[in-house]
PDB file of C-alpha atoms in Angstrom:
ATOM      1  CA  MET A   1     169.388  56.325-204.402  1.00 56.00           C
ATOM      2  CA  GLN A   2     166.926  58.642-206.124  1.00 62.00           C
ATOM      3  CA  THR A   3     164.157  57.106-208.226  1.00 71.00           C
ATOM      4  CA  ARG A   4     163.023  58.427-211.582  1.00 89.00           C
ATOM      5  CA  GLN A   5     159.738  59.785-210.274  1.00 96.00           C
ATOM      6  CA  ILE A   6     158.234  63.072-209.188  1.00 98.00           C
ATOM      7  CA  PHE A   7     155.979  63.477-206.162  1.00 98.00           C
ATOM      8  CA  ILE A   8     153.200  66.057-206.552  1.00 98.00           C
ATOM      9  CA  ALA A   9     151.766  66.921-203.130  1.00 98.00           C
ATOM     10  CA  LEU A  10     148.036  67.659-203.315  1.00 97.00           C
ATOM     11  CA  ASP A  11     146.389  70.105-200.918  1.00 92.00           C
ATOM     12  CA  ASP A  12     142.967  69.655-202.513  1.00 92.00           C
ATOM     13  CA  TYR A  13     141.442  67.525-205.232  1.00 94.00           C
ATOM     14  CA  GLN A  14     139.368  70.034-207.167  1.00 91.00           C
ATOM     15  CA  LEU A  15     139.683  70.948-210.834  1.00 91.00           C
ATOM     16  CA  PRO A  16     141.247  73.057-212.116  1.00 93.00           C
ATOM     17  CA  ASN A  17     144.294  72.187-209.998  1.00 96.00           C
ATOM     18  CA  PRO A  18     147.276  74.377-210.948  1.00 95.00           C
ATOM     19  CA  VAL A  19     149.939  72.611-208.832  1.00 96.00           C
ATOM     20  CA  MET A  20     148.906  69.211-210.209  1.00 97.00           C
ATOM     21  CA  GLU A  21     149.034  70.467-213.784  1.00 97.00           C
ATOM     22  CA  TYR A  22     152.393  72.194-213.223  1.00 97.00           C
ATOM     23  CA  GLY A  23     153.865  69.041-211.701  1.00 98.00           C
ATOM     24  CA  ILE A  24     152.517  66.779-214.456  1.00 98.00           C
ATOM     25  CA  HIS A  25     153.923  69.016-217.184  1.00 97.00           C
ATOM     26  CA  GLN A  26     157.233  68.963-215.314  1.00 97.00           C
ATOM     27  CA  ALA A  27     157.201  65.148-215.183  1.00 97.00           C
ATOM     28  CA  LYS A  28     156.454  65.041-218.913  1.00 97.00           C
ATOM     29  CA  ALA A  29     159.326  67.421-219.681  1.00 96.00           C
ATOM     30  CA  LEU A  30     161.711  65.240-217.617  1.00 95.00           C
ATOM     31  CA  GLU A  31     160.177  61.971-218.881  1.00 95.00           C
ATOM     32  CA  ALA A  32     159.668  60.852-215.292  1.00 97.00           C
ATOM     33  CA  HIS A  33     156.887  58.945-213.536  1.00 97.00           C
ATOM     34  CA  ALA A  34     154.482  61.293-211.725  1.00 98.00           C
ATOM     35  CA  ARG A  35     152.925  60.309-208.390  1.00 98.00           C
ATOM     36  CA  LEU A  36     150.006  62.332-207.075  1.00 98.00           C
ATOM     37  CA  VAL A  37     150.415  62.184-203.291  1.00 98.00           C
ATOM     38  CA  ALA A  38     147.152  62.729-201.412  1.00 97.00           C
ATOM     39  CA  ILE A  39     147.338  62.754-197.612  1.00 95.00           C
ATOM     40  CA  GLU A  40     144.098  63.244-195.736  1.00 90.00           C
ATOM     41  CA  GLN A  41     144.801  65.025-192.460  1.00 81.00           C
ATOM     42  CA  LEU A  42     144.576  62.707-189.461  1.00 69.00           C
ATOM     43  CA  HIS A  43     141.766  63.561-187.028  1.00 61.00           C
ATOM     44  CA  LEU A  44     141.053  62.377-183.516  1.00 56.00           C
ATOM     45  CA  GLU A  45     137.627  61.686-182.079  1.00 54.00           C
ATOM     46  CA  MET A  46     137.304  63.971-179.065  1.00 51.00           C
ATOM     47  CA  THR A  47     134.350  62.218-177.393  1.00 52.00           C
ATOM     48  CA  PRO A  48     135.867  60.174-174.520  1.00 54.00           C
ATOM     49  CA  THR A  49     134.851  56.558-173.977  1.00 52.00           C
ATOM     50  CA  SER A  50     134.828  55.455-170.324  1.00 49.00           C
ATOM     51  CA  ILE A  51     136.565  52.201-169.464  1.00 53.00           C
ATOM     52  CA  ALA A  52     134.047  50.119-167.523  1.00 53.00           C
ATOM     53  CA  GLN A  53     133.989  50.618-163.738  1.00 55.00           C
ATOM     54  CA  THR A  54     136.895  53.069-163.762  1.00 56.00           C
ATOM     55  CA  ASP A  55     137.385  56.799-163.931  1.00 54.00           C
ATOM     56  CA  ILE A  56     139.842  56.371-166.845  1.00 54.00           C
ATOM     57  CA  TYR A  57     138.824  57.623-170.270  1.00 49.00           C
ATOM     58  CA  GLN A  58     140.330  56.611-173.603  1.00 48.00           C
ATOM     59  CA  TYR A  59     140.263  58.504-176.896  1.00 42.00           C
ATOM     60  CA  GLN A  60     139.720  56.550-180.095  1.00 46.00           C
ATOM     61  CA  ASN A  61     141.255  57.391-183.450  1.00 50.00           C
ATOM     62  CA  PHE A  62     138.576  58.765-185.708  1.00 51.00           C
ATOM     63  CA  GLU A  63     137.701  56.175-188.350  1.00 61.00           C
ATOM     64  CA  MET A  64     139.487  57.407-191.486  1.00 71.00           C
ATOM     65  CA  THR A  65     138.228  54.762-193.903  1.00 80.00           C
ATOM     66  CA  GLU A  66     135.052  56.719-194.583  1.00 81.00           C
ATOM     67  CA  VAL A  67     137.005  59.931-195.071  1.00 81.00           C
ATOM     68  CA  ILE A  68     139.373  58.292-197.569  1.00 89.00           C
ATOM     69  CA  ASP A  69     136.487  56.633-199.407  1.00 90.00           C
ATOM     70  CA  ALA A  70     134.733  59.992-199.635  1.00 88.00           C
ATOM     71  CA  VAL A  71     137.661  61.714-201.423  1.00 93.00           C
ATOM     72  CA  LYS A  72     138.866  58.763-203.508  1.00 95.00           C
ATOM     73  CA  PRO A  73     136.574  59.557-206.487  1.00 96.00           C
ATOM     74  CA  ASP A  74     137.982  63.117-206.616  1.00 96.00           C
ATOM     75  CA  VAL A  75     141.578  61.846-206.505  1.00 97.00           C
ATOM     76  CA  LYS A  76     140.827  59.328-209.272  1.00 97.00           C
ATOM     77  CA  ALA A  77     139.228  62.081-211.393  1.00 97.00           C
ATOM     78  CA  LEU A  78     142.305  64.240-210.848  1.00 97.00           C
ATOM     79  CA  THR A  79     144.512  61.336-211.927  1.00 98.00           C
ATOM     80  CA  GLU A  80     142.496  60.865-215.118  1.00 97.00           C
ATOM     81  CA  ARG A  81     142.869  64.566-215.889  1.00 97.00           C
ATOM     82  CA  ALA A  82     146.620  64.253-215.288  1.00 98.00           C
ATOM     83  CA  LYS A  83     146.820  61.347-217.751  1.00 98.00           C
ATOM     84  CA  GLU A  84     145.474  63.631-220.461  1.00 97.00           C
ATOM     85  CA  ILE A  85     148.762  65.521-220.129  1.00 97.00           C
ATOM     86  CA  TRP A  86     151.173  62.643-219.382  1.00 98.00           C
ATOM     87  CA  GLN A  87     150.269  58.957-219.271  1.00 97.00           C
ATOM     88  CA  ASP A  88     152.883  57.848-216.753  1.00 98.00           C
ATOM     89  CA  VAL A  89     150.885  58.835-213.655  1.00 98.00           C
ATOM     90  CA  SER A  90     149.760  57.071-210.473  1.00 98.00           C
ATOM     91  CA  TYR A  91     148.382  58.205-207.144  1.00 98.00           C
ATOM     92  CA  SER A  92     148.657  57.296-203.472  1.00 97.00           C
ATOM     93  CA  LEU A  93     145.973  58.143-200.909  1.00 96.00           C
ATOM     94  CA  GLU A  94     146.377  57.718-197.179  1.00 93.00           C
ATOM     95  CA  ALA A  95     145.580  59.280-193.814  1.00 89.00           C
ATOM     96  CA  GLY A  96     148.177  60.970-191.653  1.00 87.00           C
ATOM     97  CA  PHE A  97     149.753  64.240-190.656  1.00 89.00           C
ATOM     98  CA  ARG A  98     150.544  65.918-193.955  1.00 91.00           C
ATOM     99  CA  GLU A  99     153.995  67.319-193.272  1.00 94.00           C
ATOM    100  CA  SER A 100     155.499  64.358-191.426  1.00 94.00           C
ATOM    101  CA  THR A 101     153.914  61.781-193.757  1.00 95.00           C
ATOM    102  CA  LEU A 102     155.194  63.501-196.901  1.00 97.00           C
ATOM    103  CA  ILE A 103     158.669  63.848-195.387  1.00 97.00           C
ATOM    104  CA  GLU A 104     158.714  60.149-194.434  1.00 96.00           C
ATOM    105  CA  LYS A 105     157.514  59.034-197.892  1.00 96.00           C
ATOM    106  CA  SER A 106     160.181  61.170-199.529  1.00 97.00           C
ATOM    107  CA  GLU A 107     162.879  59.701-197.293  1.00 96.00           C
ATOM    108  CA  GLU A 108     161.736  56.156-198.074  1.00 96.00           C
ATOM    109  CA  GLU A 109     161.180  56.420-201.827  1.00 95.00           C
ATOM    110  CA  ARG A 110     163.751  59.116-202.751  1.00 95.00           C
ATOM    111  CA  PRO A 111     161.892  60.800-205.632  1.00 96.00           C
ATOM    112  CA  GLN A 112     163.850  62.897-208.080  1.00 95.00           C
ATOM    113  CA  LEU A 113     161.720  65.919-207.217  1.00 97.00           C
ATOM    114  CA  VAL A 114     158.887  66.863-204.839  1.00 98.00           C
ATOM    115  CA  VAL A 115     156.448  69.518-206.080  1.00 98.00           C
ATOM    116  CA  VAL A 116     154.483  71.449-203.431  1.00 98.00           C
ATOM    117  CA  GLN A 117     152.155  74.433-203.639  1.00 96.00           C
ATOM    118  CA  ARG A 118     152.907  77.684-201.860  1.00 95.00           C
ATOM    119  CA  LYS A 119     149.883  79.356-200.288  1.00 90.00           C
ATOM    120  CA  SER A 120     151.644  81.465-197.633  1.00 86.00           C
ATOM    121  CA  ASN A 121     152.882  85.017-198.205  1.00 83.00           C
ATOM    122  CA  LEU A 122     155.967  86.851-196.982  1.00 80.00           C
ATOM    123  CA  THR A 123     155.338  88.263-193.513  1.00 83.00           C
ATOM    124  CA  THR A 124     157.742  88.805-190.636  1.00 77.00           C
ATOM    125  CA  LEU A 125     156.222  85.953-188.625  1.00 76.00           C
ATOM    126  CA  ASN A 126     156.248  83.554-191.586  1.00 77.00           C
ATOM    127  CA  GLU A 127     159.881  84.393-192.280  1.00 77.00           C
ATOM    128  CA  TRP A 128     160.938  83.950-188.655  1.00 75.00           C
ATOM    129  CA  PHE A 129     158.977  80.839-187.756  1.00 78.00           C
ATOM    130  CA  GLY A 130     158.480  79.167-191.135  1.00 82.00           C
ATOM    131  CA  THR A 131     155.397  77.887-192.923  1.00 89.00           C
ATOM    132  CA  HIS A 132     154.114  74.539-194.179  1.00 91.00           C
ATOM    133  CA  GLU A 133     155.965  75.077-197.471  1.00 93.00           C
ATOM    134  CA  THR A 134     159.254  76.289-196.005  1.00 93.00           C
ATOM    135  CA  ARG A 135     159.331  73.440-193.481  1.00 93.00           C
ATOM    136  CA  LEU A 136     158.828  70.904-196.280  1.00 95.00           C
ATOM    137  CA  ALA A 137     161.568  72.539-198.360  1.00 94.00           C
ATOM    138  CA  HIS A 138     163.920  72.338-195.370  1.00 92.00           C
ATOM    139  CA  ASN A 139     163.072  68.858-194.077  1.00 94.00           C
ATOM    140  CA  ILE A 140     162.529  66.823-197.256  1.00 96.00           C
ATOM    141  CA  PRO A 141     165.924  65.354-198.201  1.00 93.00           C
ATOM    142  CA  ASN A 142     165.206  65.554-201.943  1.00 94.00           C
ATOM    143  CA  PRO A 143     164.980  68.601-204.222  1.00 96.00           C
ATOM    144  CA  VAL A 144     161.705  70.462-203.555  1.00 97.00           C
ATOM    145  CA  LEU A 145     160.006  72.680-206.128  1.00 98.00           C
ATOM    146  CA  VAL A 146     157.769  75.241-204.368  1.00 97.00           C
ATOM    147  CA  VAL A 147     155.177  76.550-206.826  1.00 98.00           C
ATOM    148  CA  PRO A 148     153.277  79.779-206.001  1.00 96.00           C
ATOM    149  CA  LYS A 149     149.496  79.412-205.871  1.00 92.00           C
ATOM    150  CA  GLU A 150     147.736  79.733-209.249  1.00 89.00           C
ATOM    151  CA  THR A 151     151.014  79.441-211.194  1.00 95.00           C
ATOM    152  CA  THR A 152     150.309  78.009-214.647  1.00 94.00           C
ATOM    153  CA  TRP A 153     152.755  75.839-216.540  1.00 95.00           C
ATOM    154  CA  LYS A 154     155.020  77.240-219.189  1.00 94.00           C
ATOM    155  CA  PRO A 155     158.219  75.691-220.544  1.00 96.00           C
ATOM    156  CA  VAL A 156     161.246  76.452-218.380  1.00 97.00           C
ATOM    157  CA  GLY A 157     163.579  78.590-220.486  1.00 97.00           C
ATOM    158  CA  GLN A 158     165.723  80.326-217.872  1.00 97.00           C
ATOM    159  CA  ILE A 159     166.987  78.915-214.552  1.00 97.00           C
ATOM    160  CA  LEU A 160     168.689  81.169-211.987  1.00 96.00           C
ATOM    161  CA  TYR A 161     170.887  79.396-209.432  1.00 93.00           C
ATOM    162  CA  VAL A 162     172.055  81.602-206.561  1.00 89.00           C
ATOM    163  CA  LEU A 163     175.237  79.894-205.428  1.00 83.00           C
ATOM    164  CA  ASP A 164     176.988  80.490-202.157  1.00 75.00           C
ATOM    165  CA  LEU A 165     180.591  79.286-202.318  1.00 68.00           C
ATOM    166  CA  ALA A 166     179.844  77.321-199.133  1.00 65.00           C
ATOM    167  CA  ASP A 167     177.272  75.218-201.063  1.00 67.00           C
ATOM    168  CA  ASP A 168     177.785  71.608-202.082  1.00 70.00           C
ATOM    169  CA  ALA A 169     178.384  73.159-205.476  1.00 76.00           C
ATOM    170  CA  VAL A 170     179.659  70.157-207.430  1.00 80.00           C
ATOM    171  CA  GLU A 171     176.610  67.948-206.773  1.00 85.00           C
ATOM    172  CA  ASN A 172     174.239  70.885-207.225  1.00 87.00           C
ATOM    173  CA  MET A 173     175.758  71.789-210.580  1.00 87.00           C
ATOM    174  CA  ARG A 174     175.549  68.176-211.782  1.00 87.00           C
ATOM    175  CA  LEU A 175     171.843  68.139-210.939  1.00 91.00           C
ATOM    176  CA  LEU A 176     171.192  71.520-212.556  1.00 92.00           C
ATOM    177  CA  HIS A 177     173.141  70.632-215.701  1.00 90.00           C
ATOM    178  CA  PHE A 178     170.964  67.517-215.986  1.00 91.00           C
ATOM    179  CA  LEU A 179     167.721  69.468-215.466  1.00 94.00           C
ATOM    180  CA  ALA A 180     168.747  72.286-217.818  1.00 94.00           C
ATOM    181  CA  ALA A 181     169.695  69.830-220.562  1.00 91.00           C
ATOM    182  CA  ARG A 182     166.407  67.911-220.185  1.00 93.00           C
ATOM    183  CA  LEU A 183     164.348  71.101-220.129  1.00 94.00           C
ATOM    184  CA  LYS A 184     166.405  72.744-222.904  1.00 93.00           C
ATOM    185  CA  ALA A 185     166.840  75.688-220.537  1.00 95.00           C
ATOM    186  CA  HIS A 186     169.574  78.279-220.080  1.00 95.00           C
ATOM    187  CA  LEU A 187     171.283  78.090-216.677  1.00 94.00           C
ATOM    188  CA  ASN A 188     172.373  81.328-214.995  1.00 94.00           C
ATOM    189  CA  VAL A 189     174.730  80.818-212.046  1.00 92.00           C
ATOM    190  CA  ALA A 190     174.970  83.851-209.733  1.00 89.00           C
ATOM    191  CA  ILE A 191     177.869  83.446-207.308  1.00 83.00           C
ATOM    192  CA  VAL A 192     177.404  85.545-204.166  1.00 75.00           C
ATOM    193  CA  ALA A 193     180.797  86.926-203.154  1.00 67.00           C
ATOM    194  CA  GLY A 194     180.033  89.506-200.447  1.00 60.00           C
ATOM    195  CA  ASP A 195     180.233  93.273-200.860  1.00 57.00           C
ATOM    196  CA  GLU A 196     183.961  93.610-201.602  1.00 58.00           C
ATOM    197  CA  VAL A 197     184.397  94.111-205.347  1.00 53.00           C
ATOM    198  CA  LYS A 198     187.393  92.212-206.747  1.00 60.00           C
ATOM    199  CA  GLU A 199     188.245  92.122-210.409  1.00 62.00           C
ATOM    200  CA  ASN A 200     189.426  88.689-211.580  1.00 66.00           C
ATOM    201  CA  ASN A 201     188.479  87.178-208.233  1.00 70.00           C
ATOM    202  CA  PRO A 202     190.510  83.929-208.128  1.00 72.00           C
ATOM    203  CA  THR A 203     187.838  82.082-206.127  1.00 68.00           C
ATOM    204  CA  PHE A 204     185.196  82.956-208.708  1.00 74.00           C
ATOM    205  CA  LEU A 205     187.455  82.046-211.647  1.00 78.00           C
ATOM    206  CA  THR A 206     188.403  78.718-210.048  1.00 76.00           C
ATOM    207  CA  ALA A 207     184.741  77.886-209.407  1.00 74.00           C
ATOM    208  CA  VAL A 208     183.753  78.679-212.993  1.00 78.00           C
ATOM    209  CA  ALA A 209     186.617  76.584-214.391  1.00 80.00           C
ATOM    210  CA  MET A 210     185.592  73.639-212.204  1.00 74.00           C
ATOM    211  CA  PHE A 211     181.918  73.892-213.195  1.00 77.00           C
ATOM    212  CA  ARG A 212     182.782  73.981-216.888  1.00 77.00           C
ATOM    213  CA  GLN A 213     184.560  70.649-216.524  1.00 74.00           C
ATOM    214  CA  LEU A 214     181.467  69.003-215.014  1.00 66.00           C
ATOM    215  CA  SER A 215     179.246  69.004-218.057  1.00 64.00           C
ATOM    216  CA  SER A 216     179.053  69.595-221.769  1.00 62.00           C
ATOM    217  CA  HIS A 217     175.856  71.652-221.342  1.00 59.00           C
ATOM    218  CA  GLU A 218     176.829  74.897-223.057  1.00 69.00           C
ATOM    219  CA  GLN A 219     173.919  77.165-222.142  1.00 85.00           C
ATOM    220  CA  VAL A 220     175.414  78.464-218.905  1.00 90.00           C
ATOM    221  CA  THR A 221     176.130  82.067-217.856  1.00 90.00           C
ATOM    222  CA  TYR A 222     178.179  82.858-214.741  1.00 88.00           C
ATOM    223  CA  ILE A 223     177.494  86.051-212.802  1.00 86.00           C
ATOM    224  CA  GLN A 224     179.512  87.372-209.861  1.00 84.00           C
ATOM    225  CA  VAL A 225     177.409  89.248-207.286  1.00 81.00           C
ATOM    226  CA  PHE A 226     178.893  91.713-204.784  1.00 75.00           C
ATOM    227  CA  THR A 227     176.320  92.521-202.113  1.00 68.00           C
ATOM    228  CA  LYS A 228     175.248  92.106-198.502  1.00 64.00           C
ATOM    229  CA  GLN A 229     171.568  92.527-199.395  1.00 65.00           C
ATOM    230  CA  ALA A 230     171.363  89.170-201.161  1.00 63.00           C
ATOM    231  CA  ALA A 231     167.569  88.764-201.114  1.00 64.00           C
ATOM    232  CA  ASP A 232     166.974  92.136-202.801  1.00 71.00           C
ATOM    233  CA  THR A 233     169.722  91.395-205.312  1.00 82.00           C
ATOM    234  CA  VAL A 234     168.153  88.022-206.099  1.00 84.00           C
ATOM    235  CA  ALA A 235     164.849  89.730-206.920  1.00 86.00           C
ATOM    236  CA  SER A 236     166.678  92.016-209.358  1.00 89.00           C
ATOM    237  CA  LEU A 237     168.503  89.068-210.955  1.00 92.00           C
ATOM    238  CA  VAL A 238     165.225  87.197-211.430  1.00 94.00           C
ATOM    239  CA  THR A 239     163.932  90.169-213.415  1.00 94.00           C
ATOM    240  CA  GLU A 240     167.143  90.722-215.398  1.00 94.00           C
ATOM    241  CA  THR A 241     167.534  87.068-216.404  1.00 95.00           C
ATOM    242  CA  GLN A 242     163.768  86.589-216.962  1.00 97.00           C
ATOM    243  CA  ALA A 243     164.071  83.483-214.809  1.00 97.00           C
ATOM    244  CA  ASP A 244     161.352  80.831-214.802  1.00 98.00           C
ATOM    245  CA  TRP A 245     162.893  79.061-211.801  1.00 98.00           C
ATOM    246  CA  LEU A 246     164.904  80.331-208.852  1.00 96.00           C
ATOM    247  CA  VAL A 247     167.276  77.760-207.331  1.00 95.00           C
ATOM    248  CA  PHE A 248     169.288  77.765-204.124  1.00 91.00           C
ATOM    249  CA  GLN A 249     170.644  75.291-201.604  1.00 89.00           C
ATOM    250  CA  ASP A 250     168.854  74.801-198.317  1.00 84.00           C
ATOM    251  CA  LYS A 251     170.800  76.302-195.429  1.00 68.00           C
ATOM    252  CA  ASP A 252     170.378  75.443-191.769  1.00 61.00           C
ATOM    253  CA  ARG A 253     170.618  78.739-189.892  1.00 55.00           C
ATOM    254  CA  SER A 254     169.917  79.441-186.233  1.00 50.00           C
ATOM    255  CA  PHE A 255     166.881  81.444-185.105  1.00 44.00           C
ATOM    256  CA  ILE A 256     169.027  84.440-184.132  1.00 40.00           C
ATOM    257  CA  SER A 257     170.759  84.386-187.533  1.00 48.00           C
ATOM    258  CA  ARG A 258     167.383  84.426-189.280  1.00 45.00           C
ATOM    259  CA  LEU A 259     166.376  87.550-187.367  1.00 40.00           C
ATOM    260  CA  PHE A 260     169.333  89.546-188.668  1.00 41.00           C
ATOM    261  CA  ASP A 261     170.321  87.820-191.915  1.00 51.00           C
ATOM    262  CA  HIS A 262     168.393  89.082-194.940  1.00 47.00           C
ATOM    263  CA  TYR A 263     169.462  86.076-197.014  1.00 52.00           C
ATOM    264  CA  ASN A 264     167.525  83.037-195.807  1.00 70.00           C
ATOM    265  CA  ASN A 265     165.402  80.252-197.182  1.00 78.00           C
ATOM    266  CA  ALA A 266     161.992  81.413-196.009  1.00 85.00           C
ATOM    267  CA  HIS A 267     162.452  84.953-197.338  1.00 83.00           C
ATOM    268  CA  LEU A 268     163.492  83.771-200.793  1.00 86.00           C
ATOM    269  CA  ILE A 269     160.700  81.188-201.013  1.00 91.00           C
ATOM    270  CA  LEU A 270     157.921  83.460-199.744  1.00 91.00           C
ATOM    271  CA  GLN A 271     158.865  86.550-201.749  1.00 88.00           C
ATOM    272  CA  SER A 272     159.236  84.719-205.053  1.00 92.00           C
ATOM    273  CA  GLU A 273     156.669  85.128-207.817  1.00 94.00           C
ATOM    274  CA  ILE A 274     158.157  82.169-209.711  1.00 97.00           C
ATOM    275  CA  PRO A 275     158.704  78.524-208.694  1.00 98.00           C
ATOM    276  CA  VAL A 276     161.621  78.011-206.314  1.00 97.00           C
ATOM    277  CA  LEU A 277     163.740  74.862-206.421  1.00 97.00           C
ATOM    278  CA  VAL A 278     165.408  74.124-203.073  1.00 95.00           C
ATOM    279  CA  ILE A 279     168.247  71.612-203.402  1.00 90.00           C
TER     280      ILE A 279
END
C-alpha cells in the first residue's frame, strides 16, 4: 500500500538545489510528507590486508561512518532550506549503491511518488542501454517523476498523458485524476491509435466513456493520435498543449525492439524538456 509521502533523491547536497526545491514544492502542492533521500555511494578499500601466515588477502569495506559524518551537516542544511518551503520534511542518510538502495527503499516504503533528477542527455547509446535515470524509472515500482537538470518549480497547469490502449489505463487514470484535482491542473489524454485514421473509432469512444465514469474531475481533454512516429508526435503535443508534465506508463521492451521502435521509455525521458512522470 502506498504511503502519503514523496521521496526526493539527492545527487548532491549543495544550495541552490533545483531537484530538492522542485520536489518540496510538489509535496506542498499534494500536501504530502517529503523525505530527502541521501545515499552516499559505497566504496571499497582497495589496499589488501594479508591474513597471517597465508598467501590469502582480504579486502575490507571502506569505513563509511566518516564519509556520512562529513556530509551530514550539508544534508541538514538542505533540510532546513526545504522546511522554509514546506514544514513536513525529513531526511534519511545512508551508505550504499545509489540505484539498488533507492529501489529497495521504494519497494519497502511504497512512497506516493519518487522524484529524481535527470542529468543525462538523449544519445543513441543512452537510449539503447539506459541511464541512471531511466533505470530508476523502469525498476522503481512506484510512480517516478524525472526532472530535467536545472528545472525550476512552477505550478503544474497542464498534464499530458500519452496512453497506449495496452496500458493499465483504469488505475493510471485514477491516479492522474487524483493528481490533477490536487494540483488544479488540466489533464490531456492522448490515445495512440496507430497510423490508420478512423472516424468515430469505437475503441477510442469506449475508452473515453469508461474514463469519464472514473472521476468527477472535469478538466480533461481526450485526443486521438494516428501515427507510427509516436516520439516525434509526443514532442509536438507537448508544445501544443503547453504541458508542464509528460506522463506515460513504463513498458518492458526487449533490446531488439528498442533498436527499431521509436516509441520507448528512454527516448521520451531523455528528449523531454519538461518533467516526465513514469507510472
